[in-house]
mmCIF file of C-alpha atoms in Angstrom:
data_model
loop_
_atom_site.group_PDB
_atom_site.id
_atom_site.type_symbol
_atom_site.label_atom_id
_atom_site.label_comp_id
_atom_site.label_asym_id
_atom_site.label_seq_id
_atom_site.Cartn_x
_atom_site.Cartn_y
_atom_site.Cartn_z
ATOM 1 C CA MET A 1 4.876 -46.622 -36.619
ATOM 2 C CA THR A 2 8.225 -48.149 -35.817
ATOM 3 C CA ASP A 3 7.649 -48.705 -32.079
ATOM 4 C CA SER A 4 7.457 -52.153 -30.539
ATOM 5 C CA ALA A 5 5.739 -53.574 -27.462
ATOM 6 C CA SER A 6 7.906 -53.042 -24.386
ATOM 7 C CA THR A 7 7.935 -51.755 -20.820
ATOM 8 C CA GLU A 8 10.493 -49.369 -19.379
ATOM 9 C CA ALA A 9 11.068 -48.193 -15.805
ATOM 10 C CA TYR A 10 13.539 -45.335 -15.387
ATOM 11 C CA ILE A 11 15.041 -42.715 -13.118
ATOM 12 C CA ASN A 12 17.066 -39.666 -14.067
ATOM 13 C CA GLY A 13 18.880 -36.843 -12.356
ATOM 14 C CA ASN A 14 19.725 -33.444 -13.812
ATOM 15 C CA TYR A 15 21.763 -30.371 -12.960
ATOM 16 C CA GLY A 16 22.034 -27.044 -14.740
ATOM 17 C CA GLN A 17 23.132 -23.426 -14.498
ATOM 18 C CA SER A 18 21.950 -20.217 -16.125
ATOM 19 C CA THR A 19 23.105 -16.623 -16.436
ATOM 20 C CA MET A 20 19.435 -15.573 -16.687
ATOM 21 C CA SER A 21 17.982 -15.044 -13.207
ATOM 22 C CA VAL A 22 14.518 -15.611 -14.658
ATOM 23 C CA ASP A 23 15.493 -19.275 -15.014
ATOM 24 C CA GLY A 24 17.289 -19.417 -11.653
ATOM 25 C CA VAL A 25 21.086 -19.433 -11.638
ATOM 26 C CA GLN A 26 21.221 -23.093 -10.639
ATOM 27 C CA GLN A 27 18.794 -26.001 -11.005
ATOM 28 C CA ALA A 28 18.887 -29.616 -9.845
ATOM 29 C CA GLY A 29 16.307 -32.355 -9.687
ATOM 30 C CA PHE A 30 15.235 -35.877 -10.511
ATOM 31 C CA CYS A 31 12.459 -37.810 -12.242
ATOM 32 C CA ILE A 32 11.129 -41.346 -11.831
ATOM 33 C CA GLY A 33 8.670 -42.992 -14.162
ATOM 34 C CA ALA A 34 7.560 -45.894 -16.270
ATOM 35 C CA LYS A 35 6.065 -46.355 -19.730
ATOM 36 C CA SER A 36 4.635 -49.382 -21.464
ATOM 37 C CA ILE A 37 3.278 -50.530 -24.817
ATOM 38 C CA TYR A 38 1.351 -53.790 -24.634
ATOM 39 C CA ASP A 39 -0.085 -55.727 -27.565
ATOM 40 C CA MET A 40 -3.076 -57.820 -26.549
ATOM 41 C CA ASP A 41 -2.999 -59.370 -30.031
ATOM 42 C CA SER A 42 -2.234 -58.263 -33.591
ATOM 43 C CA VAL A 43 -5.222 -55.890 -33.551
ATOM 44 C CA HIS A 44 -5.440 -54.294 -30.104
ATOM 45 C CA ARG A 45 -2.786 -52.290 -28.292
ATOM 46 C CA VAL A 46 -2.806 -50.322 -25.038
ATOM 47 C CA PHE A 47 -0.117 -47.881 -23.939
ATOM 48 C CA GLY A 48 0.626 -45.706 -20.959
ATOM 49 C CA GLU A 49 3.199 -43.574 -19.182
ATOM 50 C CA ALA A 50 3.408 -42.057 -15.700
ATOM 51 C CA SER A 51 6.127 -40.009 -14.003
ATOM 52 C CA TYR A 52 6.960 -37.800 -11.035
ATOM 53 C CA SER A 53 9.629 -35.095 -11.119
ATOM 54 C CA TRP A 54 11.098 -32.710 -8.534
ATOM 55 C CA MET A 55 13.193 -29.622 -9.261
ATOM 56 C CA HIS A 56 14.937 -27.103 -7.000
ATOM 57 C CA SER A 57 16.274 -23.854 -8.464
ATOM 58 C CA LEU A 58 18.234 -21.089 -6.739
ATOM 59 C CA GLU A 59 18.180 -17.295 -7.002
ATOM 60 C CA ASN A 60 15.122 -17.079 -9.219
ATOM 61 C CA ARG A 61 14.005 -13.543 -9.900
ATOM 62 C CA TRP A 62 11.068 -11.808 -11.545
ATOM 63 C CA VAL A 63 8.598 -14.474 -12.651
ATOM 64 C CA GLU A 64 6.312 -16.137 -10.082
ATOM 65 C CA ASN A 65 4.392 -18.299 -12.573
ATOM 66 C CA ASN A 66 4.775 -21.810 -13.896
ATOM 67 C CA ASP A 67 4.775 -22.295 -17.695
ATOM 68 C CA ARG A 68 6.161 -18.782 -18.181
ATOM 69 C CA SER A 69 7.258 -19.424 -21.785
ATOM 70 C CA MET A 70 3.650 -20.272 -22.638
ATOM 71 C CA LEU A 71 1.920 -17.437 -20.727
ATOM 72 C CA TYR A 72 4.212 -14.435 -21.284
ATOM 73 C CA PRO A 73 3.941 -11.469 -21.468
ATOM 74 C CA TYR A 74 1.006 -11.692 -19.013
ATOM 75 C CA LEU A 75 3.067 -12.814 -16.034
ATOM 76 C CA THR A 76 2.992 -12.111 -12.303
ATOM 77 C CA VAL A 77 6.404 -10.813 -11.195
ATOM 78 C CA ASP A 78 8.345 -9.186 -8.375
ATOM 79 C CA THR A 79 11.913 -7.911 -8.058
ATOM 80 C CA ILE A 80 12.997 -10.158 -5.156
ATOM 81 C CA GLY A 81 12.336 -13.808 -5.991
ATOM 82 C CA GLY A 82 14.272 -16.568 -4.274
ATOM 83 C CA PRO A 83 14.730 -20.347 -4.423
ATOM 84 C CA LEU A 84 11.861 -22.277 -5.944
ATOM 85 C CA ARG A 85 10.781 -25.918 -5.699
ATOM 86 C CA THR A 86 8.598 -27.540 -8.342
ATOM 87 C CA GLU A 87 6.866 -30.907 -8.327
ATOM 88 C CA SER A 88 5.259 -32.389 -11.451
ATOM 89 C CA TYR A 89 2.994 -35.374 -11.990
ATOM 90 C CA TYR A 90 2.375 -36.672 -15.489
ATOM 91 C CA PHE A 91 0.147 -39.389 -16.928
ATOM 92 C CA ARG A 92 -0.745 -40.471 -20.450
ATOM 93 C CA GLY A 93 -2.646 -43.560 -21.510
ATOM 94 C CA GLY A 94 -4.624 -44.787 -24.465
ATOM 95 C CA TYR A 95 -5.741 -47.464 -26.866
ATOM 96 C CA ARG A 96 -4.893 -48.242 -30.484
ATOM 97 C CA MET A 97 -6.566 -50.624 -32.910
ATOM 98 C CA LEU A 98 -5.272 -51.830 -36.278
ATOM 99 C CA ARG A 99 -7.697 -53.715 -38.471
ATOM 100 C CA GLN A 100 -6.739 -54.457 -42.071
ATOM 101 C CA HIS A 101 -5.788 -51.050 -43.533
ATOM 102 C CA VAL A 102 -7.366 -48.799 -40.912
ATOM 103 C CA MET A 103 -5.688 -47.748 -37.678
ATOM 104 C CA TRP A 104 -7.114 -45.453 -34.998
ATOM 105 C CA HIS A 105 -6.224 -44.406 -31.481
ATOM 106 C CA ALA A 106 -7.575 -42.406 -28.533
ATOM 107 C CA ALA A 107 -5.572 -41.150 -25.546
ATOM 108 C CA LEU A 108 -5.861 -39.067 -22.398
ATOM 109 C CA GLN A 109 -3.030 -36.939 -20.982
ATOM 110 C CA PHE A 110 -2.873 -35.142 -17.635
ATOM 111 C CA ARG A 111 -0.205 -32.956 -16.008
ATOM 112 C CA ALA A 112 -0.391 -31.553 -12.492
ATOM 113 C CA GLU A 113 2.294 -29.230 -11.156
ATOM 114 C CA GLN A 114 2.938 -27.146 -8.066
ATOM 115 C CA SER A 115 5.677 -24.665 -7.135
ATOM 116 C CA TYR A 116 6.475 -23.030 -3.816
ATOM 117 C CA ARG A 117 9.183 -21.448 -1.650
ATOM 118 C CA SER A 118 9.638 -21.037 2.112
ATOM 119 C CA VAL A 119 10.835 -17.391 2.107
ATOM 120 C CA ASP A 120 9.015 -14.183 1.167
ATOM 121 C CA PRO A 121 7.555 -13.670 -1.348
ATOM 122 C CA ARG A 122 6.008 -17.153 -1.105
ATOM 123 C CA PRO A 123 4.142 -18.266 -4.233
ATOM 124 C CA LYS A 124 1.944 -21.324 -4.287
ATOM 125 C CA ASN A 125 1.297 -22.215 -7.901
ATOM 126 C CA LYS A 126 -0.969 -25.065 -8.958
ATOM 127 C CA VAL A 127 -1.301 -26.205 -12.581
ATOM 128 C CA ALA A 128 -3.830 -28.619 -14.086
ATOM 129 C CA ASP A 129 -3.390 -29.399 -17.792
ATOM 130 C CA ILE A 130 -5.617 -32.105 -19.292
ATOM 131 C CA ARG A 131 -5.713 -33.078 -22.967
ATOM 132 C CA VAL A 132 -7.379 -35.697 -25.126
ATOM 133 C CA ASP A 133 -6.276 -36.725 -28.591
ATOM 134 C CA ALA A 134 -7.464 -39.146 -31.244
ATOM 135 C CA SER A 135 -6.390 -40.112 -34.760
ATOM 136 C CA VAL A 136 -7.380 -42.263 -37.679
ATOM 137 C CA ALA A 137 -4.993 -43.448 -40.390
ATOM 138 C CA TYR A 138 -5.100 -45.545 -43.529
ATOM 139 C CA ARG A 139 -2.236 -47.931 -44.242
ATOM 140 C CA TRP A 140 -1.254 -48.234 -47.872
ATOM 141 C CA ASN A 141 1.808 -50.234 -48.874
ATOM 142 C CA ASN A 142 4.593 -49.138 -46.522
ATOM 143 C CA TYR A 143 2.928 -45.932 -45.298
ATOM 144 C CA ALA A 144 0.177 -44.704 -43.024
ATOM 145 C CA PHE A 145 -1.661 -41.482 -43.922
ATOM 146 C CA GLY A 146 -3.625 -40.020 -41.064
ATOM 147 C CA VAL A 147 -5.243 -37.095 -39.295
ATOM 148 C CA ALA A 148 -5.129 -36.432 -35.563
ATOM 149 C CA LEU A 149 -7.172 -34.062 -33.396
ATOM 150 C CA GLN A 150 -6.399 -32.836 -29.903
ATOM 151 C CA GLY A 151 -8.128 -30.614 -27.384
ATOM 152 C CA GLY A 152 -7.506 -29.651 -23.809
ATOM 153 C CA ARG A 153 -8.231 -27.492 -20.804
ATOM 154 C CA TYR A 154 -5.601 -25.484 -18.921
ATOM 155 C CA LYS A 155 -5.748 -23.932 -15.447
ATOM 156 C CA GLN A 156 -3.190 -22.310 -13.152
ATOM 157 C CA SER A 157 -3.745 -20.580 -9.816
ATOM 158 C CA ASN A 158 -1.135 -18.252 -8.250
ATOM 159 C CA ALA A 159 -1.252 -17.178 -4.623
ATOM 160 C CA ILE A 160 1.612 -15.101 -3.180
ATOM 161 C CA LYS A 161 1.905 -14.658 0.601
ATOM 162 C CA PHE A 162 4.159 -12.645 2.922
ATOM 163 C CA TYR A 163 4.908 -13.537 6.540
ATOM 164 C CA SER A 164 7.798 -11.196 7.332
ATOM 165 C CA GLU A 165 7.168 -8.274 9.677
ATOM 166 C CA LEU A 166 9.462 -6.094 7.547
ATOM 167 C CA GLY A 167 6.771 -5.498 4.930
ATOM 168 C CA GLU A 168 5.737 -6.768 1.534
ATOM 169 C CA ALA A 169 7.333 -6.477 -1.884
ATOM 170 C CA ILE A 170 5.401 -4.949 -4.757
ATOM 171 C CA ILE A 171 3.668 -7.498 -6.994
ATOM 172 C CA PHE A 172 3.465 -6.513 -10.662
ATOM 173 C CA HIS A 173 1.124 -7.850 -13.348
ATOM 174 C CA MET A 174 2.764 -7.544 -16.738
ATOM 175 C CA ILE A 175 0.939 -6.494 -19.916
ATOM 176 C CA ALA A 176 4.040 -6.373 -22.154
ATOM 177 C CA PRO A 177 7.641 -7.687 -21.912
ATOM 178 C CA GLY A 178 8.795 -4.651 -19.894
ATOM 179 C CA VAL A 179 5.535 -2.939 -18.892
ATOM 180 C CA ASP A 180 3.240 -3.624 -15.939
ATOM 181 C CA TYR A 181 -0.430 -2.806 -15.399
ATOM 182 C CA SER A 182 0.292 0.054 -12.985
ATOM 183 C CA ARG A 183 -3.284 0.248 -11.699
ATOM 184 C CA PHE A 184 -3.032 -3.248 -10.174
ATOM 185 C CA ALA A 185 0.560 -3.106 -8.913
ATOM 186 C CA GLY A 186 1.059 -3.637 -5.195
ATOM 187 C CA SER A 187 -1.367 -5.721 -3.175
ATOM 188 C CA GLN A 188 -3.041 -7.874 -5.845
ATOM 189 C CA LYS A 189 -1.540 -11.270 -4.924
ATOM 190 C CA LEU A 190 -4.110 -13.784 -6.229
ATOM 191 C CA SER A 191 -4.305 -14.514 -9.946
ATOM 192 C CA TYR A 192 -5.825 -17.259 -12.042
ATOM 193 C CA TYR A 193 -5.191 -18.445 -15.606
ATOM 194 C CA HIS A 194 -7.647 -20.554 -17.543
ATOM 195 C CA GLY A 195 -8.051 -21.482 -21.170
ATOM 196 C CA TYR A 196 -8.079 -24.208 -23.767
ATOM 197 C CA THR A 197 -5.926 -25.784 -26.447
ATOM 198 C CA ALA A 198 -6.929 -27.375 -29.754
ATOM 199 C CA GLY A 199 -5.100 -28.724 -32.754
ATOM 200 C CA VAL A 200 -5.236 -30.715 -35.961
ATOM 201 C CA HIS A 201 -2.342 -32.695 -37.426
ATOM 202 C CA LEU A 202 -1.890 -34.345 -40.827
ATOM 203 C CA TYR A 203 0.876 -36.895 -41.162
ATOM 204 C CA CYS A 204 2.508 -39.525 -43.317
ATOM 205 C CA MET A 205 4.559 -42.179 -41.524
ATOM 206 C CA PRO A 206 6.414 -45.269 -42.788
ATOM 207 C CA HIS A 207 5.802 -48.690 -41.266
ATOM 208 C CA ALA A 208 9.501 -49.558 -41.201
ATOM 209 C CA LYS A 209 11.493 -47.149 -43.339
ATOM 210 C CA GLY A 210 10.700 -44.330 -45.732
ATOM 211 C CA TRP A 211 9.728 -40.682 -45.843
ATOM 212 C CA ILE A 212 8.150 -38.804 -42.949
ATOM 213 C CA ALA A 213 5.984 -35.696 -43.388
ATOM 214 C CA ALA A 214 3.573 -33.782 -41.162
ATOM 215 C CA ILE A 215 1.651 -30.507 -41.012
ATOM 216 C CA ASP A 216 0.400 -29.257 -37.631
ATOM 217 C CA TYR A 217 -1.901 -26.451 -36.553
ATOM 218 C CA ASP A 218 -2.379 -25.661 -32.859
ATOM 219 C CA ARG A 219 -4.395 -22.976 -31.111
ATOM 220 C CA MET A 220 -4.367 -21.834 -27.499
ATOM 221 C CA ARG A 221 -6.340 -19.184 -25.667
ATOM 222 C CA VAL A 222 -5.640 -18.241 -22.024
ATOM 223 C CA THR A 223 -7.221 -15.530 -19.862
ATOM 224 C CA LYS A 224 -5.660 -14.056 -16.726
ATOM 225 C CA GLU A 225 -7.914 -12.918 -13.867
ATOM 226 C CA LEU A 226 -7.270 -11.246 -10.499
ATOM 227 C CA HIS A 227 -9.066 -12.767 -7.505
ATOM 228 C CA ASP A 228 -8.151 -10.562 -4.540
ATOM 229 C CA ASN A 229 -11.428 -8.637 -4.460
ATOM 230 C CA THR A 230 -13.426 -9.925 -7.395
ATOM 231 C CA TYR A 231 -12.961 -11.861 -10.621
ATOM 232 C CA ILE A 232 -11.345 -9.224 -12.826
ATOM 233 C CA PRO A 233 -10.261 -10.321 -16.316
ATOM 234 C CA LEU A 234 -6.918 -8.609 -16.799
ATOM 235 C CA SER A 235 -5.683 -9.891 -20.151
ATOM 236 C CA SER A 236 -6.060 -12.695 -22.655
ATOM 237 C CA LEU A 237 -3.581 -14.342 -24.996
ATOM 238 C CA SER A 238 -4.363 -16.160 -28.248
ATOM 239 C CA THR A 239 -1.699 -18.268 -29.912
ATOM 240 C CA HIS A 240 -1.793 -19.755 -33.408
ATOM 241 C CA SER A 241 0.948 -22.171 -34.454
ATOM 242 C CA LEU A 242 1.485 -23.616 -37.924
ATOM 243 C CA SER A 243 4.403 -25.977 -38.461
ATOM 244 C CA GLY A 244 5.644 -28.709 -40.747
ATOM 245 C CA GLN A 245 8.319 -31.363 -40.790
ATOM 246 C CA VAL A 246 9.858 -33.653 -43.359
ATOM 247 C CA GLY A 247 12.454 -36.356 -43.052
ATOM 248 C CA TYR A 248 13.463 -39.916 -43.715
ATOM 249 C CA ALA A 249 13.641 -42.959 -41.456
ATOM 250 C CA ASP A 250 15.667 -46.108 -42.045
ATOM 251 C CA LEU A 251 15.906 -49.199 -39.892
ATOM 252 C CA CYS A 252 18.724 -47.771 -37.758
ATOM 253 C CA TRP A 253 18.645 -44.002 -38.331
ATOM 254 C CA ARG A 254 16.288 -41.059 -38.816
ATOM 255 C CA VAL A 255 16.700 -37.430 -39.879
ATOM 256 C CA LEU A 256 14.029 -34.723 -39.588
ATOM 257 C CA ALA A 257 13.868 -31.025 -40.467
ATOM 258 C CA ALA A 258 11.099 -28.786 -39.115
ATOM 259 C CA GLY A 259 9.980 -25.190 -39.297
ATOM 260 C CA GLY A 260 6.984 -23.001 -38.701
ATOM 261 C CA VAL A 261 5.479 -19.776 -37.454
ATOM 262 C CA ILE A 262 3.711 -18.869 -34.215
ATOM 263 C CA TYR A 263 1.416 -15.845 -34.034
ATOM 264 C CA ARG A 264 0.664 -14.534 -30.510
ATOM 265 C CA ILE A 265 -2.001 -11.858 -29.981
ATOM 266 C CA GLY A 266 -2.564 -10.198 -26.604
ATOM 267 C CA ARG A 267 -5.540 -8.161 -25.377
ATOM 268 C CA GLN A 268 -5.742 -5.927 -22.315
ATOM 269 C CA HIS A 269 -8.954 -5.206 -20.362
ATOM 270 C CA LEU A 270 -9.482 -1.566 -19.373
ATOM 271 C CA TYR A 271 -11.621 -0.466 -16.408
ATOM 272 C CA GLY A 272 -13.182 2.754 -15.160
ATOM 273 C CA GLU A 273 -14.490 3.614 -11.724
ATOM 274 C CA VAL A 274 -14.588 1.177 -8.813
ATOM 275 C CA ASN A 275 -17.761 0.687 -6.780
ATOM 276 C CA GLY A 276 -16.903 -1.461 -3.785
ATOM 277 C CA SER A 277 -15.241 -4.470 -5.367
ATOM 278 C CA TYR A 278 -16.807 -3.942 -8.796
ATOM 279 C CA TYR A 279 -14.636 -2.523 -11.581
ATOM 280 C CA THR A 280 -16.567 -0.888 -14.400
ATOM 281 C CA PRO A 281 -15.454 -2.399 -17.754
ATOM 282 C CA LEU A 282 -14.567 0.157 -20.420
ATOM 283 C CA SER A 283 -13.043 -1.706 -23.354
ATOM 284 C CA ILE A 284 -10.697 -4.440 -24.529
ATOM 285 C CA VAL A 285 -7.725 -3.343 -26.638
ATOM 286 C CA ASN A 286 -5.073 -5.223 -28.617
ATOM 287 C CA ASN A 287 -1.808 -4.344 -26.898
ATOM 288 C CA TYR A 288 0.585 -7.129 -27.885
ATOM 289 C CA ASP A 289 1.583 -8.648 -31.203
ATOM 290 C CA GLU A 290 4.340 -11.222 -31.661
ATOM 291 C CA ARG A 291 5.483 -13.445 -34.496
ATOM 292 C CA GLN A 292 7.892 -16.309 -33.936
ATOM 293 C CA TYR A 293 9.698 -18.172 -36.695
ATOM 294 C CA PHE A 294 11.396 -21.410 -35.741
ATOM 295 C CA PHE A 295 13.656 -23.807 -37.587
ATOM 296 C CA GLY A 296 15.258 -27.000 -36.468
ATOM 297 C CA ALA A 297 16.650 -30.405 -37.263
ATOM 298 C CA ASN A 298 17.143 -33.578 -35.295
ATOM 299 C CA ALA A 299 18.650 -36.961 -35.992
ATOM 300 C CA ASP A 300 19.155 -40.271 -34.255
ATOM 301 C CA TYR A 301 21.262 -43.294 -35.094
ATOM 302 C CA SER A 302 21.353 -46.775 -33.559
ATOM 303 C CA ILE A 303 24.080 -49.314 -33.949
ATOM 304 C CA GLY A 304 24.183 -52.874 -32.654
ATOM 305 C CA LEU A 305 27.251 -54.046 -30.790
ATOM 306 C CA PRO A 306 28.433 -57.575 -30.005
ATOM 307 C CA LEU A 307 26.869 -56.916 -26.608
ATOM 308 C CA GLY A 308 24.093 -54.333 -26.477
ATOM 309 C CA LYS A 309 23.094 -51.353 -28.615
ATOM 310 C CA ILE A 310 24.034 -47.660 -28.754
ATOM 311 C CA THR A 311 21.597 -44.926 -29.768
ATOM 312 C CA MET A 312 22.806 -41.386 -30.434
ATOM 313 C CA LYS A 313 20.472 -38.379 -30.693
ATOM 314 C CA ALA A 314 21.153 -34.760 -31.610
ATOM 315 C CA ALA A 315 18.932 -31.716 -32.165
ATOM 316 C CA LEU A 316 19.476 -28.063 -33.068
ATOM 317 C CA HIS A 317 16.805 -25.325 -33.027
ATOM 318 C CA TYR A 318 16.583 -21.590 -33.654
ATOM 319 C CA LEU A 319 13.708 -19.285 -32.621
ATOM 320 C CA LEU A 320 13.386 -15.809 -34.132
ATOM 321 C CA LYS A 321 10.986 -13.295 -32.520
ATOM 322 C CA SER A 322 9.363 -10.131 -33.847
ATOM 323 C CA ILE A 323 7.444 -8.258 -31.118
ATOM 324 C CA SER A 324 5.285 -5.131 -31.253
ATOM 325 C CA SER A 325 4.384 -3.748 -27.808
ATOM 326 C CA PRO A 326 4.578 -0.546 -25.668
ATOM 327 C CA GLU A 327 7.991 0.832 -24.732
ATOM 328 C CA ASP A 328 9.662 -0.947 -21.812
ATOM 329 C CA LYS A 329 10.280 0.538 -18.387
ATOM 330 C CA ASP A 330 13.922 0.612 -17.290
ATOM 331 C CA MET A 331 13.340 -1.433 -14.134
ATOM 332 C CA PHE A 332 12.128 -4.416 -16.186
ATOM 333 C CA ALA A 333 15.034 -4.419 -18.664
ATOM 334 C CA GLU A 334 16.273 -7.900 -17.749
ATOM 335 C CA LEU A 335 12.791 -9.420 -17.856
ATOM 336 C CA SER A 336 12.073 -7.768 -21.201
ATOM 337 C CA GLY A 337 15.368 -9.032 -22.601
ATOM 338 C CA TYR A 338 14.394 -12.573 -21.626
ATOM 339 C CA MET A 339 11.007 -12.324 -23.358
ATOM 340 C CA ARG A 340 12.190 -10.557 -26.494
ATOM 341 C CA SER A 341 15.397 -12.493 -27.169
ATOM 342 C CA ASN A 342 15.915 -14.868 -30.073
ATOM 343 C CA ILE A 343 16.995 -18.316 -28.893
ATOM 344 C CA CYS A 344 19.423 -20.885 -30.249
ATOM 345 C CA SER A 345 19.326 -24.281 -28.525
ATOM 346 C CA GLY A 346 20.854 -27.721 -28.923
ATOM 347 C CA GLU A 347 20.542 -31.170 -27.353
ATOM 348 C CA LEU A 348 22.747 -34.259 -27.412
ATOM 349 C CA SER A 349 22.343 -37.705 -25.843
ATOM 350 C CA LEU A 350 23.992 -41.118 -26.007
ATOM 351 C CA ARG A 351 22.170 -44.246 -24.831
ATOM 352 C CA TYR A 352 23.731 -47.639 -24.252
ATOM 353 C CA ALA A 353 21.432 -50.636 -23.693
ATOM 354 C CA PHE A 354 23.046 -53.723 -22.179
ATOM 355 C CA PRO A 355 21.235 -57.113 -22.103
ATOM 356 C CA ILE A 356 21.053 -58.616 -18.618
ATOM 357 C CA LYS A 357 18.642 -61.479 -19.331
ATOM 358 C CA SER A 358 16.825 -62.984 -22.292
ATOM 359 C CA ARG A 359 14.061 -60.351 -22.381
ATOM 360 C CA TYR A 360 15.568 -57.705 -20.106
ATOM 361 C CA SER A 361 18.093 -54.956 -20.709
ATOM 362 C CA TRP A 362 19.556 -52.161 -18.631
ATOM 363 C CA PHE A 363 20.316 -48.774 -20.163
ATOM 364 C CA VAL A 364 22.289 -45.684 -19.219
ATOM 365 C CA GLU A 365 21.904 -42.417 -21.110
ATOM 366 C CA PRO A 366 23.897 -39.229 -20.439
ATOM 367 C CA ALA A 367 22.409 -36.127 -22.048
ATOM 368 C CA ALA A 368 23.194 -32.428 -22.307
ATOM 369 C CA SER A 369 21.351 -29.367 -23.571
ATOM 370 C CA MET A 370 22.191 -25.697 -23.972
ATOM 371 C CA ARG A 371 20.181 -22.558 -24.705
ATOM 372 C CA TYR A 372 21.696 -19.268 -25.873
ATOM 373 C CA TYR A 373 19.771 -15.967 -25.817
ATOM 374 C CA THR A 374 21.275 -14.142 -28.771
ATOM 375 C CA ASN A 375 19.963 -10.640 -27.960
ATOM 376 C CA THR A 376 21.320 -10.596 -24.412
ATOM 377 C CA ALA A 377 24.328 -12.953 -24.747
ATOM 378 C CA ARG A 378 22.956 -14.940 -21.788
ATOM 379 C CA HIS A 379 22.833 -18.718 -21.698
ATOM 380 C CA SER A 380 21.689 -21.751 -19.732
ATOM 381 C CA TRP A 381 22.812 -25.366 -19.810
ATOM 382 C CA GLN A 382 21.714 -28.636 -18.290
ATOM 383 C CA ALA A 383 23.243 -32.094 -17.950
ATOM 384 C CA ALA A 384 21.268 -35.235 -17.131
ATOM 385 C CA LEU A 385 21.833 -38.918 -16.539
ATOM 386 C CA HIS A 386 19.049 -41.399 -17.303
ATOM 387 C CA THR A 387 19.072 -45.048 -16.332
ATOM 388 C CA GLY A 388 16.541 -47.848 -16.127
ATOM 389 C CA ILE A 389 15.402 -51.306 -17.198
ATOM 390 C CA THR A 390 13.544 -52.306 -20.348
ATOM 391 C CA PHE A 391 11.791 -55.622 -20.881
ATOM 392 C CA TYR A 392 9.833 -57.043 -23.799
#
């Protein structure tokens, strides 16, 4: 509610390191993009954002999927890994109308991503994530009270190839943090994820300053299939997330506290005899149960200077996990530790906007983030530098 019409073009570079080989011990990349909010008049507004990002990480091990934090424990893994390059394309655009006391909006969001490497094992991952969202709100005095709905479709294909004459590594398909589906270990190198997301959000937002409150419920369901010989459903994951936030916004600062619970339920498909390429279905069993509890707070503060403006942002989050699953195998101890660990994370940024013309300003924003895995005493950190031009 406190945004204003503007256009921003930006570029940023980032560099990070990790002691978790699942994340890659070193990452570097860049992102270019633009976003705009344009008021056609006092009633109609259009908005949009588009970006492209490129990331190169070194010495990755275990996971050969994109979006691993969303899809685990049903991941495709190997014990070799290697450097990985990832390209992402993002777009979001929509329309908002404000007439008297009623405000509504509709928007479309799309993310496409691909990852690959030039040494064995060579994954070629392709992600398509499309979402639509809409809301309606009623403005009363200084506040807007509204409800928003969102829905989407998610797909990811994974194809792993080997070109070396020295042989192939074993490909594992996980059914728990440290347990693989032993029947399909080895030569099954083509997998496919597909599913949907849906959510409903209730919120109260001030027009300029005042209290902020929101309650969110989100649901996701994703199924993993193997495609080497036939379309074999291997597992499915259902996620339910309920969260809330409360805070206060003033003209130059804002403070928010948030918390919630995420319930993740996993099901494994069991098969009997094989006739040609047909696997006889036997049953579907619940084999994974996880509860996550998360807490966090973030704040930002802006101060005007004789020349320009400084905006400071800080955030701190803690994620607590409770997982019920089969006993881990020793060879997957590191991977299991990554999936099961509680996580403490923090972010900090400082943005300085400098006017260069009557309606134009240039900004530079250094930022840093850190993640600590409390169960394993491993950590990762990342530093970034953002810069660009804003005009009104």
